[in-house]
Structure formats: C-alpha cells, structure tokens
C-alpha cells in the first residue's frame, strides 16, 4: 500500500484508461478523486473502488470550461498525485476539421492540464512532494495523416511536461508523460475496428493494449517507486516497428 495517506486526482476517470488508473491507485492505498462529466458512471467507479476496500469521491466538471477546471482544482484541494488523463481524439483530414473542434482539442488536451498544474503544483511544492503524470499518445511522436490536431495538442502537453519537470524538480514534484499506443476503451470502441487494428499493426507487437497495461505505467510513475524519474516520456505502445523487426 505504497500510496496510503496520499490523495490522487484522476481526470477522465469515469471510463477507459482513467477508470483503471483510478482503480489501481486506490488499490495502492490512495484516496482517489474520480473526475468526469457523467455522474452515474462516476458513482459506479467510486463504488467499485469502495468494493475493493479503497476510498474515493466523484467530482463532476467539464474540462472544456476553464472556470469548471478551476472549480475542480478547488474541490480536489491538496492532492499529492495528479493524473491528467481526460482527453478527446478526432481523426480527420485538416480540411475537414472545424475551428471549434480545434479549440476543443486544445482546451481539453492541453489547456485543462495546464490550468490544473497551475492550480495544484504550487501546493505540492509547498508540501515538498508530488507527482504529476500527463497522458499523451504515440501519435504525438509519429506524424500521420489525419491526426494533426490531436497530435499537436498532445505534443504541446509533452513539451509542457518537460517545462514543469524543470520548474518543480527542486520542490520535490516530479512530472512525467505516459504515451499509450492503441488501447481498448469506450473511446476507441466507438471507432471503426479496422482503423484501430490498422494503428495496432504499426506497432511491433501488432495488438491493441488493454487499459490495465497502460495504467501500470501511470501508477508506477505516480508512486515513490519512480522517485528519481522526472521529465521522462514512457511509451506504452507495443514497441515501434524497428524494435520488433
Ligand atoms: P475515453 O474512453 O474516451 O474516456 C474519456 C474520459 O475523458 C472519460 O472519463 C470522459 O468523462 C472524460 N472526458 C471527455 N471529455 C471531457 C470533458 N469535456 N470534460 C471532462 N471530462 C471529459 O478515453 P480513453 O481512450 O480512455 O483515453 C484517455 C486518455 O488516453 C486520453 O487523453 C487519450 O488521448 C489518451 N490515449 C488514448 C489512447 C487509446 O487508444 N484509447 C491512445 C493514446 C492516448 P465523461 O464520459 O464522464 O465525460
């Protein structure tokens, strides 16, 4: 129970990768602030955590709204671990992307993590410890037609991660990135299965990940087991093709 006495805020914990991260952090002993928009699914995750002996609370907020992001930070209070997981991904050629969709990617994938770090990292620094894990994507490192807006919003997050690592290292706050490859979640279940498998085929392992496999890496970086790791990017993506041959 390496995280007992710690509080962890996981954004987008009502589904997919975030839900499993929340469960695994709770199993490690952390009190988990489960964030999302869907109150019913939020209550279910809280119950699932309580059923395995953990503690959790649900906080509803729309991260596309800067005021709601601030309210989430205020309600979450003194968190020791922040996992910036909530995100959206739409894959379309640039000519078919609307300005509104551009704003939504930036607001959710880049600006909301920025505002949460701005609000919560100073408290971590004051207390002398904290760990922030930002969820990016393999797509940020592999330029692919149709992924532009999503990849750009996450590449910005990766850059910010390194800036924050530099800003907060002296205060005992570590900031790292996990970059998953294609992972089975409600979000990807809504995609054309052939498209998702085509992405998986670009990895050395040629398979889609389970969210548990991504969550293991997130929880490791969030924990003291990663005490000398900051500013790192951990790909959980089945290997680049050059590795698998
Ligand atoms: P998902 O199944 O679509 O779940 C998304 C989560 O984000 C839900 O909990 C959702 O909450 C929350 N969310 C979405 N829009 C929100 C908003 N406006 N305000 C607040 N919360 C919002 O996603 P996922 O596939 O698990 O992906 C999680 C993260 O991993 C994302 O950052 C994604 O970019 C990244 N990633 C995923 C994959 C993959 O293949 N799945 C690969 C690489 C990276 P509600 O439903 O309650 O609103």
XYZ file of N, CA and C and ligand atoms in Angstrom:
783
model
N 0.846 -1.198 0.000
C 0.000 0.000 0.000
C 0.882 1.248 0.000
N 1.673 1.378 -1.071
C 2.652 2.445 -1.144
C 2.084 3.847 -1.165
N 0.781 3.975 -1.378
C 0.210 5.317 -1.509
C -0.753 5.637 -0.391
N -0.680 4.914 0.681
C -1.643 5.220 1.738
C -1.331 6.595 2.332
N -2.403 7.349 2.605
C -2.255 8.721 3.088
C -2.153 9.745 1.966
N -2.052 9.277 0.731
C -1.965 10.193 -0.416
C -3.344 10.387 -1.053
N -3.532 11.569 -1.660
C -4.758 11.827 -2.428
C -4.376 11.992 -3.890
N -5.127 11.322 -4.758
C -4.841 11.375 -6.201
C -6.063 11.876 -6.954
N -5.865 12.862 -7.806
C -6.930 13.319 -8.711
C -6.667 12.720 -10.092
N -7.645 11.982 -10.602
C -7.529 11.394 -11.943
C -8.626 12.003 -12.805
N -8.247 12.766 -13.826
C -9.268 13.339 -14.702
C -9.698 12.278 -15.722
N -10.964 12.381 -16.104
C -11.496 11.393 -17.056
C -11.457 9.990 -16.482
N -11.850 9.856 -15.210
C -11.772 8.546 -14.538
C -13.104 7.805 -14.573
N -14.054 8.327 -15.336
C -15.346 7.646 -15.435
C -15.347 6.577 -16.515
N -14.231 6.462 -17.263
C -14.198 5.492 -18.367
C -12.750 5.196 -18.746
N -12.566 4.118 -19.485
C -11.311 3.849 -20.178
C -10.072 3.787 -19.305
N -8.997 4.373 -19.801
C -7.696 4.326 -19.117
C -7.808 4.973 -17.735
N -8.481 6.122 -17.647
C -8.585 6.844 -16.379
C -9.281 6.037 -15.302
N -10.309 5.304 -15.696
C -11.049 4.471 -14.728
C -10.119 3.412 -14.126
N -9.323 2.775 -14.967
C -8.431 1.708 -14.469
C -7.292 2.316 -13.648
N -6.794 3.484 -14.046
C -5.762 4.176 -13.247
C -6.323 4.468 -11.850
N -7.557 4.972 -11.802
C -8.186 5.290 -10.510
C -8.284 4.041 -9.643
N -8.706 2.935 -10.251
C -8.830 1.666 -9.505
C -7.469 1.224 -8.959
N -6.448 1.293 -9.810
C -5.121 0.799 -9.382
C -4.500 1.712 -8.317
N -4.707 3.030 -8.441
C -4.196 3.947 -7.403
C -4.890 3.663 -6.067
N -6.190 3.389 -6.134
C -6.937 3.082 -4.904
C -6.415 1.790 -4.286
N -6.132 0.798 -5.123
C -5.583 -0.477 -4.603
C -4.243 -0.253 -3.917
N -3.499 0.771 -4.375
C -2.196 1.094 -3.750
C -2.382 1.889 -2.455
N -3.641 2.241 -2.149
C -3.919 2.901 -0.875
C -4.258 4.373 -0.974
N -4.209 4.953 -2.175
C -4.515 6.385 -2.317
C -6.020 6.635 -2.195
N -6.364 7.798 -1.630
C -7.748 8.275 -1.721
C -7.875 8.911 -3.106
N -8.873 8.492 -3.890
C -8.933 8.938 -5.282
C -10.086 9.902 -5.520
N -9.762 11.043 -6.112
C -10.785 11.965 -6.596
C -11.048 11.566 -8.044
N -12.213 10.964 -8.249
C -12.619 10.458 -9.563
C -13.315 11.604 -10.288
N -12.716 12.029 -11.394
C -13.326 13.150 -12.133
C -13.928 12.672 -13.456
N -14.980 13.354 -13.875
C -15.584 13.121 -15.190
C -16.797 14.026 -15.334
N -17.566 13.789 -16.387
C -18.802 14.561 -16.537
C -20.025 13.710 -16.186
N -19.926 12.409 -16.419
C -21.070 11.518 -16.249
C -21.167 11.054 -14.791
N -22.151 11.624 -14.077
C -22.264 11.373 -12.627
C -22.583 9.916 -12.329
N -23.364 9.290 -13.212
C -23.744 7.896 -12.960
C -22.517 6.986 -13.040
N -21.723 7.169 -14.100
C -20.512 6.346 -14.232
C -19.498 6.703 -13.146
N -19.493 7.977 -12.741
C -18.602 8.392 -11.649
C -18.957 7.665 -10.362
N -20.258 7.574 -10.068
C -20.708 6.886 -8.847
C -20.354 5.405 -8.914
N -20.445 4.833 -10.110
C -20.110 3.403 -10.271
C -18.631 3.162 -9.975
N -17.758 4.041 -10.476
C -16.313 3.872 -10.233
C -16.021 4.001 -8.729
N -16.675 4.981 -8.084
C -16.478 5.145 -6.630
C -16.881 3.860 -5.902
N -18.029 3.284 -6.304
C -18.495 2.027 -5.671
C -17.507 0.897 -5.926
N -16.979 0.824 -7.155
C -16.013 -0.247 -7.483
C -14.762 -0.122 -6.609
N -14.353 1.118 -6.373
C -13.167 1.347 -5.528
C -13.467 0.952 -4.082
N -14.651 1.346 -3.617
C -15.024 1.007 -2.232
C -15.146 -0.509 -2.064
N -15.591 -1.179 -3.126
C -15.772 -2.637 -3.050
C -14.447 -3.372 -2.861
N -13.338 -2.753 -3.279
C -12.030 -3.409 -3.068
C -11.307 -2.795 -1.854
N -12.080 -2.076 -1.015
C -11.525 -1.560 0.239
C -10.888 -0.192 0.131
N -11.045 0.476 -1.013
C -10.448 1.801 -1.193
C -11.413 2.916 -0.853
N -10.925 4.167 -0.950
C -11.795 5.317 -0.721
C -11.711 6.248 -1.923
N -12.845 6.865 -2.248
C -12.903 7.733 -3.420
C -14.091 8.675 -3.315
N -14.035 9.753 -4.077
C -15.167 10.668 -4.212
C -15.242 11.069 -5.679
N -16.449 11.415 -6.120
C -16.605 11.832 -7.520
C -16.767 13.346 -7.585
N -16.080 13.986 -8.528
C -16.270 15.416 -8.783
C -16.557 15.578 -10.280
N -17.687 16.244 -10.536
C -18.097 16.462 -11.917
C -17.565 17.804 -12.401
N -16.984 17.828 -13.603
C -16.553 19.110 -14.186
C -16.338 18.919 -15.678
N -16.692 19.954 -16.438
C -16.432 19.944 -17.880
C -15.094 20.645 -18.113
N -14.091 19.892 -18.502
C -12.743 20.457 -18.623
C -12.576 21.356 -19.852
N -13.610 21.433 -20.688
C -13.555 22.376 -21.805
C -13.874 23.792 -21.326
N -14.259 23.912 -20.054
C -14.660 25.194 -19.476
C -13.634 25.564 -18.386
N -12.872 26.626 -18.626
C -11.762 26.983 -17.726
C -12.233 27.222 -16.291
N -13.420 27.791 -16.144
C -13.924 28.046 -14.773
C -14.218 26.741 -14.047
N -14.736 25.769 -14.811
C -15.029 24.464 -14.224
C -13.727 23.751 -13.844
N -12.668 23.955 -14.622
C -11.363 23.343 -14.304
C -10.878 23.892 -12.955
N -11.013 25.206 -12.777
C -10.586 25.830 -11.516
C -11.414 25.310 -10.346
N -12.722 25.146 -10.591
C -13.603 24.633 -9.530
C -13.181 23.216 -9.139
N -12.834 22.403 -10.152
C -12.366 21.032 -9.874
C -11.127 21.080 -8.980
N -10.189 21.957 -9.329
C -8.956 22.071 -8.533
C -9.284 22.489 -7.101
N -10.205 23.445 -6.950
C -10.578 23.923 -5.616
C -11.193 22.799 -4.781
N -12.091 22.030 -5.416
C -12.778 20.960 -4.688
C -11.794 19.841 -4.348
N -10.896 19.538 -5.277
C -9.932 18.440 -5.053
C -8.989 18.799 -3.901
N -8.630 20.073 -3.787
C -7.803 20.527 -2.648
C -6.356 20.075 -2.734
N -5.825 19.619 -1.577
C -4.406 19.248 -1.501
C -4.176 17.861 -2.095
N -3.904 17.798 -3.385
C -3.654 16.474 -3.960
C -2.146 16.229 -4.029
N -1.783 14.958 -3.865
C -0.375 14.549 -3.938
C -0.038 14.036 -5.325
N -1.067 13.518 -6.007
C -0.878 12.940 -7.344
C -1.947 13.526 -8.259
N -1.504 13.983 -9.420
C -2.439 14.474 -10.439
C -2.193 13.683 -11.720
N -3.236 13.030 -12.211
C -3.120 12.324 -13.500
C -4.013 13.055 -14.500
N -3.374 13.753 -15.435
C -4.101 14.473 -16.489
C -4.386 13.487 -17.612
N -5.547 12.829 -17.489
C -5.886 11.755 -18.435
C -7.016 12.115 -19.388
N -7.986 12.913 -18.928
C -9.152 13.196 -19.779
C -8.679 13.772 -21.109
N -9.294 13.314 -22.174
C -8.887 13.842 -23.479
C -9.838 13.401 -24.563
N -9.728 14.053 -25.710
C -10.509 13.620 -26.876
C -9.577 13.428 -28.061
N -10.022 12.591 -28.964
C -9.251 12.352 -30.191
C -10.194 12.185 -31.370
N -10.057 13.099 -32.315
C -10.825 13.001 -33.568
C -9.810 12.949 -34.702
N -9.982 11.993 -35.583
C -9.049 11.818 -36.695
C -9.744 12.176 -38.004
N -9.317 13.290 -38.588
C -9.910 13.775 -39.843
C -8.838 14.532 -40.622
N -8.950 14.556 -41.948
C -8.020 15.413 -42.694
C -8.186 16.866 -42.253
N -7.112 17.620 -42.337
C -7.132 19.012 -41.871
C -8.279 19.809 -42.499
N -8.536 19.585 -43.772
C -9.566 20.383 -44.456
C -10.959 20.150 -43.871
N -11.161 19.004 -43.203
C -12.477 18.692 -42.645
C -12.621 19.061 -41.171
N -11.547 19.586 -40.570
C -11.599 19.936 -39.149
C -12.169 21.335 -38.979
N -13.067 21.507 -38.024
C -13.644 22.835 -37.786
C -12.796 23.587 -36.761
N -12.962 24.892 -36.733
C -12.252 25.712 -35.740
C -12.692 25.333 -34.325
N -13.982 24.999 -34.173
C -14.488 24.625 -32.842
C -13.831 23.340 -32.345
N -13.650 22.384 -33.268
C -13.024 21.119 -32.882
C -11.550 21.336 -32.526
N -10.937 22.273 -33.235
C -9.545 22.634 -32.884
C -9.506 23.146 -31.440
N -10.410 24.084 -31.145
C -10.439 24.656 -29.785
C -10.699 23.581 -28.736
N -11.601 22.644 -29.055
C -11.939 21.607 -28.078
C -10.724 20.724 -27.773
N -9.972 20.350 -28.808
C -8.757 19.547 -28.574
C -7.771 20.306 -27.690
N -7.565 21.574 -28.029
C -6.600 22.355 -27.252
C -7.100 22.579 -25.819
N -8.391 22.898 -25.675
C -8.945 23.168 -24.339
C -8.843 21.942 -23.439
N -9.185 20.801 -23.996
C -9.258 19.583 -23.175
C -7.890 18.918 -23.004
N -7.154 18.809 -24.095
C -5.905 18.029 -24.054
C -4.698 18.844 -23.578
N -4.758 20.162 -23.734
C -3.587 20.988 -23.403
C -3.896 22.001 -22.295
N -4.970 22.792 -22.498
C -5.225 23.893 -21.560
C -5.692 23.393 -20.190
N -6.574 22.398 -20.165
C -7.061 21.901 -18.864
C -5.898 21.353 -18.013
N -5.006 20.502 -18.583
C -3.837 20.090 -17.775
C -3.006 21.289 -17.315
N -2.861 22.287 -18.204
C -2.085 23.486 -17.842
C -2.708 24.184 -16.628
N -4.027 24.353 -16.676
C -4.708 25.058 -15.581
C -4.668 24.238 -14.289
N -4.762 22.917 -14.416
C -4.717 22.080 -13.204
C -3.326 22.098 -12.580
N -2.296 22.059 -13.416
C -0.929 22.125 -12.871
C -0.708 23.497 -12.244
N -1.176 24.547 -12.912
C -1.031 25.901 -12.355
C -1.691 25.995 -10.990
N -2.856 25.345 -10.845
C -3.598 25.444 -9.586
C -3.047 24.517 -8.499
N -2.574 23.331 -8.872
C -2.269 22.302 -7.858
C -0.787 22.112 -7.567
N 0.082 22.391 -8.549
C 1.516 22.138 -8.322
C 2.114 23.046 -7.228
N 1.705 24.307 -7.106
C 2.280 25.132 -6.031
C 2.047 24.531 -4.641
N 0.872 23.949 -4.412
C 0.589 23.299 -3.124
C 1.495 22.088 -2.917
N 1.684 21.306 -3.974
C 2.596 20.148 -3.879
C 3.993 20.645 -3.502
N 4.420 21.714 -4.164
C 5.769 22.258 -3.923
C 5.900 22.722 -2.471
N 4.854 23.357 -1.981
C 4.882 23.851 -0.599
C 5.013 22.703 0.399
N 4.324 21.579 0.074
C 4.371 20.407 0.968
C 5.624 19.567 0.719
N 6.344 19.881 -0.377
C 7.635 19.226 -0.624
C 7.569 17.909 -1.360
N 6.365 17.531 -1.831
C 6.290 16.308 -2.640
C 5.047 16.319 -3.517
N 5.155 15.619 -4.640
C 4.012 15.497 -5.541
C 4.438 14.797 -6.800
N 3.454 14.226 -7.488
C 3.758 13.554 -8.751
C 2.630 13.812 -9.735
N 3.021 14.254 -10.916
C 2.044 14.563 -11.968
C 2.353 13.663 -13.162
N 1.319 12.997 -13.672
C 1.500 12.165 -14.865
C 0.527 12.661 -15.931
N 1.073 13.031 -17.073
C 0.265 13.515 -18.181
C 0.148 12.427 -19.243
N -1.067 12.192 -19.703
C -1.273 11.137 -20.698
C -1.228 11.756 -22.086
N -0.232 11.352 -22.843
C -0.106 11.804 -24.226
C -0.544 10.676 -25.152
N 0.150 10.497 -26.239
C -0.188 9.452 -27.208
C 1.012 9.179 -28.094
N 1.099 7.967 -28.590
C 2.154 7.638 -29.555
C 2.031 8.537 -30.791
N 0.783 8.955 -31.070
C 0.528 9.780 -32.266
C 1.309 11.096 -32.241
N 1.671 11.573 -31.040
C 2.407 12.844 -30.950
C 3.819 12.703 -31.516
N 4.341 11.467 -31.519
C 5.718 11.249 -31.974
C 5.785 10.684 -33.386
N 4.649 10.252 -33.910
C 4.636 9.599 -35.226
C 3.687 10.381 -36.141
N 4.219 11.350 -36.893
C 3.328 12.156 -37.736
C 2.575 11.287 -38.747
N 1.260 11.352 -38.673
C 0.411 10.506 -39.507
C -0.735 11.347 -40.047
N -1.047 11.186 -41.333
C -2.132 11.958 -41.938
C -3.416 11.797 -41.132
N -4.091 12.901 -40.899
C -5.388 12.864 -40.230
C -5.329 12.986 -38.717
N -4.136 12.990 -38.155
C -4.035 13.058 -36.687
C -3.618 14.445 -36.200
N -3.523 15.420 -37.114
C -2.854 16.686 -36.822
C -3.249 17.389 -35.540
N -4.539 17.661 -35.399
C -4.975 18.458 -34.254
C -4.748 17.724 -32.936
N -5.075 16.435 -32.946
C -4.891 15.613 -31.739
C -3.406 15.522 -31.387
N -2.592 15.179 -32.388
C -1.156 15.016 -32.137
C -0.535 16.325 -31.659
N -0.966 17.439 -32.260
C -0.398 18.733 -31.869
C -0.776 19.090 -30.432
N -2.019 18.805 -30.050
C -2.456 19.138 -28.681
C -1.677 18.320 -27.657
N -1.329 17.086 -28.010
C -0.591 16.220 -27.080
C 0.916 16.518 -27.132
N 1.423 16.904 -28.301
C 2.844 17.275 -28.379
C 3.094 18.496 -27.494
N 2.126 19.416 -27.484
C 2.245 20.587 -26.602
C 2.270 20.147 -25.146
N 1.456 19.167 -24.809
C 1.422 18.661 -23.434
C 2.768 18.017 -23.063
N 3.357 17.311 -24.019
C 4.677 16.694 -23.751
C 5.729 17.776 -23.485
N 5.673 18.843 -24.262
C 6.622 19.957 -24.071
C 6.425 20.584 -22.689
N 5.155 20.812 -22.343
C 4.853 21.403 -21.030
C 5.342 20.495 -19.904
N 5.213 19.198 -20.107
C 5.649 18.246 -19.070
C 7.118 18.476 -18.731
N 7.929 18.670 -19.765
C 9.363 18.866 -19.520
C 9.630 20.215 -18.863
N 8.857 21.230 -19.249
C 8.999 22.544 -18.612
C 8.646 22.447 -17.128
N 7.525 21.760 -16.838
C 7.089 21.628 -15.432
C 8.097 20.806 -14.633
N 8.662 19.777 -15.270
C 9.677 18.959 -14.580
C 10.837 19.860 -14.150
N 11.239 20.758 -15.053
C 12.344 21.673 -14.734
C 11.930 22.673 -13.649
N 10.694 23.174 -13.757
C 10.244 24.188 -12.793
C 10.132 23.644 -11.372
N 9.688 22.391 -11.252
C 9.313 21.886 -9.919
C 10.265 20.864 -9.328
N 11.326 20.492 -10.050
C 12.221 19.435 -9.537
C 12.782 19.793 -8.167
N 13.156 21.048 -7.992
C 13.788 21.464 -6.727
C 12.816 21.406 -5.548
N 11.524 21.314 -5.847
C 10.494 21.308 -4.800
C 9.991 19.897 -4.493
N 10.597 18.885 -5.114
C 10.172 17.507 -4.834
C 8.949 17.081 -5.626
N 8.636 17.835 -6.686
C 7.478 17.476 -7.512
C 7.984 16.921 -8.842
N 7.592 15.673 -9.147
C 8.008 15.040 -10.404
C 6.872 15.131 -11.433
N 7.248 15.312 -12.712
C 6.245 15.451 -13.769
C 6.680 14.596 -14.958
N 5.857 13.642 -15.336
C 6.218 12.706 -16.403
C 5.069 12.494 -17.381
N 5.415 11.932 -18.529
C 4.418 11.620 -19.561
C 4.333 10.117 -19.771
N 3.116 9.629 -19.936
C 2.908 8.276 -20.475
C 2.262 8.441 -21.843
N 2.857 7.795 -22.835
C 2.329 7.884 -24.202
C 1.841 6.500 -24.639
N 0.518 6.276 -24.523
C -0.003 4.961 -24.921
C -0.124 4.822 -26.433
N -0.088 3.574 -26.869
C -0.488 3.243 -28.233
C -1.973 2.914 -28.215
N -2.481 2.286 -29.268
C -3.920 1.985 -29.342
C -4.363 1.096 -28.179
N -5.388 1.554 -27.475
C -5.817 0.898 -26.237
C -7.327 0.714 -26.259
N -7.782 -0.437 -25.770
C -9.221 -0.740 -25.804
C -9.947 0.040 -24.705
N -10.770 0.998 -25.106
C -11.531 1.830 -24.164
C -12.885 2.167 -24.815
N -13.819 2.734 -24.044
C -15.067 3.180 -24.682
C -14.799 4.154 -25.827
N -13.767 4.980 -25.665
C -13.438 5.940 -26.727
C -13.037 5.250 -28.017
N -12.190 4.240 -27.929
C -11.762 3.551 -29.165
C -12.802 2.521 -29.614
N -13.658 2.060 -28.680
C -14.735 1.145 -29.085
C -15.671 1.843 -30.074
N -15.709 3.194 -29.990
C -16.590 3.957 -30.886
C -15.957 4.136 -32.277
N -14.691 3.736 -32.411
C -14.014 3.885 -33.712
C -14.285 2.661 -34.589
N -13.998 2.806 -35.870
C -14.071 1.671 -36.781
C -12.991 0.659 -36.351
N -13.370 -0.607 -36.023
C -12.398 -1.585 -35.523
C -11.216 -1.777 -36.474
N -11.476 -1.691 -37.783
C -10.391 -1.899 -38.757
C -9.358 -0.777 -38.656
N -9.832 0.438 -38.381
C -8.906 1.577 -38.241
C -8.030 1.388 -37.014
N -8.660 0.950 -35.908
C -7.900 0.753 -34.668
C -6.862 -0.362 -34.864
N -7.268 -1.444 -35.527
C -6.320 -2.549 -35.755
C -5.199 -2.084 -36.694
N -5.539 -1.221 -37.650
C -4.505 -0.711 -38.560
C -3.452 0.072 -37.781
N -3.894 0.824 -36.756
C -2.938 1.542 -35.902
C -2.110 0.515 -35.120
N -2.791 -0.497 -34.583
C -2.077 -1.536 -33.818
C -1.034 -2.227 -34.700
N -1.351 -2.397 -35.976
C -0.423 -3.068 -36.904
C 0.860 -2.256 -37.133
N 0.833 -0.967 -36.779
C 2.063 -0.162 -36.918
C 3.005 -0.375 -35.733
N 2.547 -1.071 -34.698
C 3.418 -1.328 -33.543
C 4.140 -2.662 -33.745
N 5.238 -2.849 -33.011
C 5.987 -4.103 -33.140
C 5.147 -5.298 -32.676
N 4.327 -5.082 -31.629
C 3.525 -6.198 -31.097
C 2.266 -6.473 -31.905
N 1.884 -5.504 -32.715
C 0.729 -5.656 -33.610
C -0.564 -6.012 -32.882
N -0.724 -5.464 -31.662
C -2.003 -5.704 -30.969
C -2.434 -4.455 -30.209
N -3.712 -4.448 -29.871
C -4.296 -3.338 -29.108
C -4.039 -3.611 -27.623
N -3.698 -2.558 -26.868
C -3.436 -2.728 -25.426
C -4.738 -2.787 -24.640
N -4.671 -3.411 -23.493
C -5.756 -3.310 -22.509
C -5.432 -2.111 -21.608
N -6.453 -1.405 -21.110
C -6.179 -0.219 -20.289
C -5.342 -0.528 -19.044
N -5.445 -1.772 -18.539
C -4.657 -2.164 -17.351
C -3.157 -2.047 -17.650
N -2.767 -2.342 -18.898
C -1.340 -2.315 -19.247
C -0.802 -0.883 -19.245
N -1.653 0.060 -19.618
C -1.260 1.480 -19.594
C -1.251 1.980 -18.150
N -2.271 1.582 -17.395
C -2.411 2.065 -16.007
C -1.210 1.664 -15.151
N -0.653 0.464 -15.387
C 0.522 0.021 -14.612
C 1.646 1.059 -14.695
N 1.871 1.575 -15.907
C 2.951 2.550 -16.116
C 2.625 3.872 -15.434
N 1.364 4.263 -15.491
C 0.944 5.525 -14.871
C 1.130 5.449 -13.356
N 0.690 4.339 -12.775
C 0.768 4.196 -11.319
C 2.224 4.126 -10.875
N 3.058 3.448 -11.648
C 4.493 3.399 -11.319
C 5.069 4.815 -11.274
N 4.828 5.609 -12.316
C 5.390 6.968 -12.353
C 4.796 7.848 -11.249
N 3.539 7.594 -10.904
C 2.888 8.386 -9.848
C 3.462 8.062 -8.477
N 4.003 6.851 -8.320
C 4.417 6.375 -6.998
C 5.863 6.746 -6.672
N 6.214 6.559 -5.407
C 7.595 6.818 -4.985
C 8.573 5.814 -5.588
N 8.072 4.735 -6.166
C 8.970 3.772 -6.821
C 9.713 4.443 -7.973
N 9.150 5.562 -8.470
C 9.789 6.293 -9.575
C 10.454 7.569 -9.051
N 11.010 7.503 -7.839
C 11.459 8.714 -7.137
C 12.568 9.498 -7.853
N 13.318 8.847 -8.755
C 14.398 9.562 -9.455
C 14.036 9.819 -10.925
N 12.754 9.745 -11.231
C 12.324 9.914 -12.631
C 11.459 11.168 -12.738
N 11.936 12.129 -13.511
C 11.100 13.299 -13.836
C 11.435 13.784 -15.238
N 10.435 14.357 -15.896
C 10.635 14.844 -17.267
C 10.743 13.721 -18.288
N 10.376 12.504 -17.867
C 10.524 11.355 -18.772
C 9.243 11.120 -19.569
N 9.422 10.468 -20.708
C 8.277 10.042 -21.502
C 8.350 8.531 -21.621
N 7.340 7.866 -21.088
C 7.300 6.399 -21.126
C 6.270 5.974 -22.166
N 6.754 5.390 -23.259
C 5.851 4.870 -24.294
C 5.319 3.517 -23.839
N 3.997 3.391 -23.851
C 3.373 2.096 -23.547
C 2.603 1.754 -24.805
N 3.342 1.315 -25.798
C 2.800 1.323 -27.152
C 3.193 0.097 -27.965
N 3.528 -0.978 -27.284
C 3.791 -2.214 -28.032
C 5.034 -2.184 -28.892
N 5.862 -1.183 -28.687
C 7.123 -1.129 -29.436
C 6.966 -0.502 -30.814
N 7.968 0.330 -31.159
C 7.998 0.862 -32.526
C 8.358 -0.280 -33.477
N 7.931 -0.232 -34.723
C 8.213 -1.328 -35.659
C 9.692 -1.704 -35.746
N 10.600 -0.721 -35.634
C 12.030 -1.020 -35.753
C 12.496 -1.942 -34.638
N 11.776 -1.899 -33.496
C 12.166 -2.753 -32.367
C 11.751 -4.201 -32.657
N 10.551 -4.362 -33.196
C 10.032 -5.713 -33.429
C 10.556 -6.346 -34.708
N 11.047 -5.542 -35.632
C 11.581 -6.093 -36.878
C 10.468 -6.374 -37.877
P -12.371 7.550 -23.299
O -12.662 6.090 -23.188
O -12.965 8.299 -24.429
O -12.747 8.289 -21.923
C -12.542 9.671 -21.873
C -12.640 10.180 -20.457
O -12.409 11.595 -20.503
C -13.990 9.933 -19.837
O -13.848 9.672 -18.468
C -14.688 11.274 -20.052
O -15.581 11.568 -18.999
C -13.540 12.267 -19.971
N -13.860 13.469 -20.739
C -14.050 13.584 -22.069
N -14.390 14.843 -22.382
C -14.421 15.546 -21.209
C -14.706 16.894 -20.864
N -15.064 17.798 -21.783
N -14.630 17.258 -19.573
C -14.311 16.345 -18.637
N -14.023 15.070 -18.891
C -14.083 14.668 -20.166
O -10.803 7.835 -23.365
P -9.540 6.856 -23.332
O -9.467 6.143 -24.631
O -9.522 6.089 -22.058
O -8.353 7.942 -23.349
C -7.856 8.500 -22.147
C -6.619 9.320 -22.473
O -5.640 8.483 -23.092
C -6.867 10.477 -23.439
O -6.116 11.591 -23.056
C -6.368 9.939 -24.774
O -5.939 10.960 -25.633
C -5.218 9.070 -24.306
N -4.883 7.989 -25.256
C -5.808 7.014 -25.529
C -5.472 6.008 -26.431
C -6.433 4.901 -26.780
O -6.169 4.181 -27.751
N -7.526 4.714 -26.035
C -4.196 6.007 -27.043
C -3.305 7.034 -26.747
C -3.663 8.013 -25.839
P -17.188 11.569 -19.180
O -17.510 10.477 -20.148
O -17.689 11.323 -17.794
O -17.492 12.904 -19.688
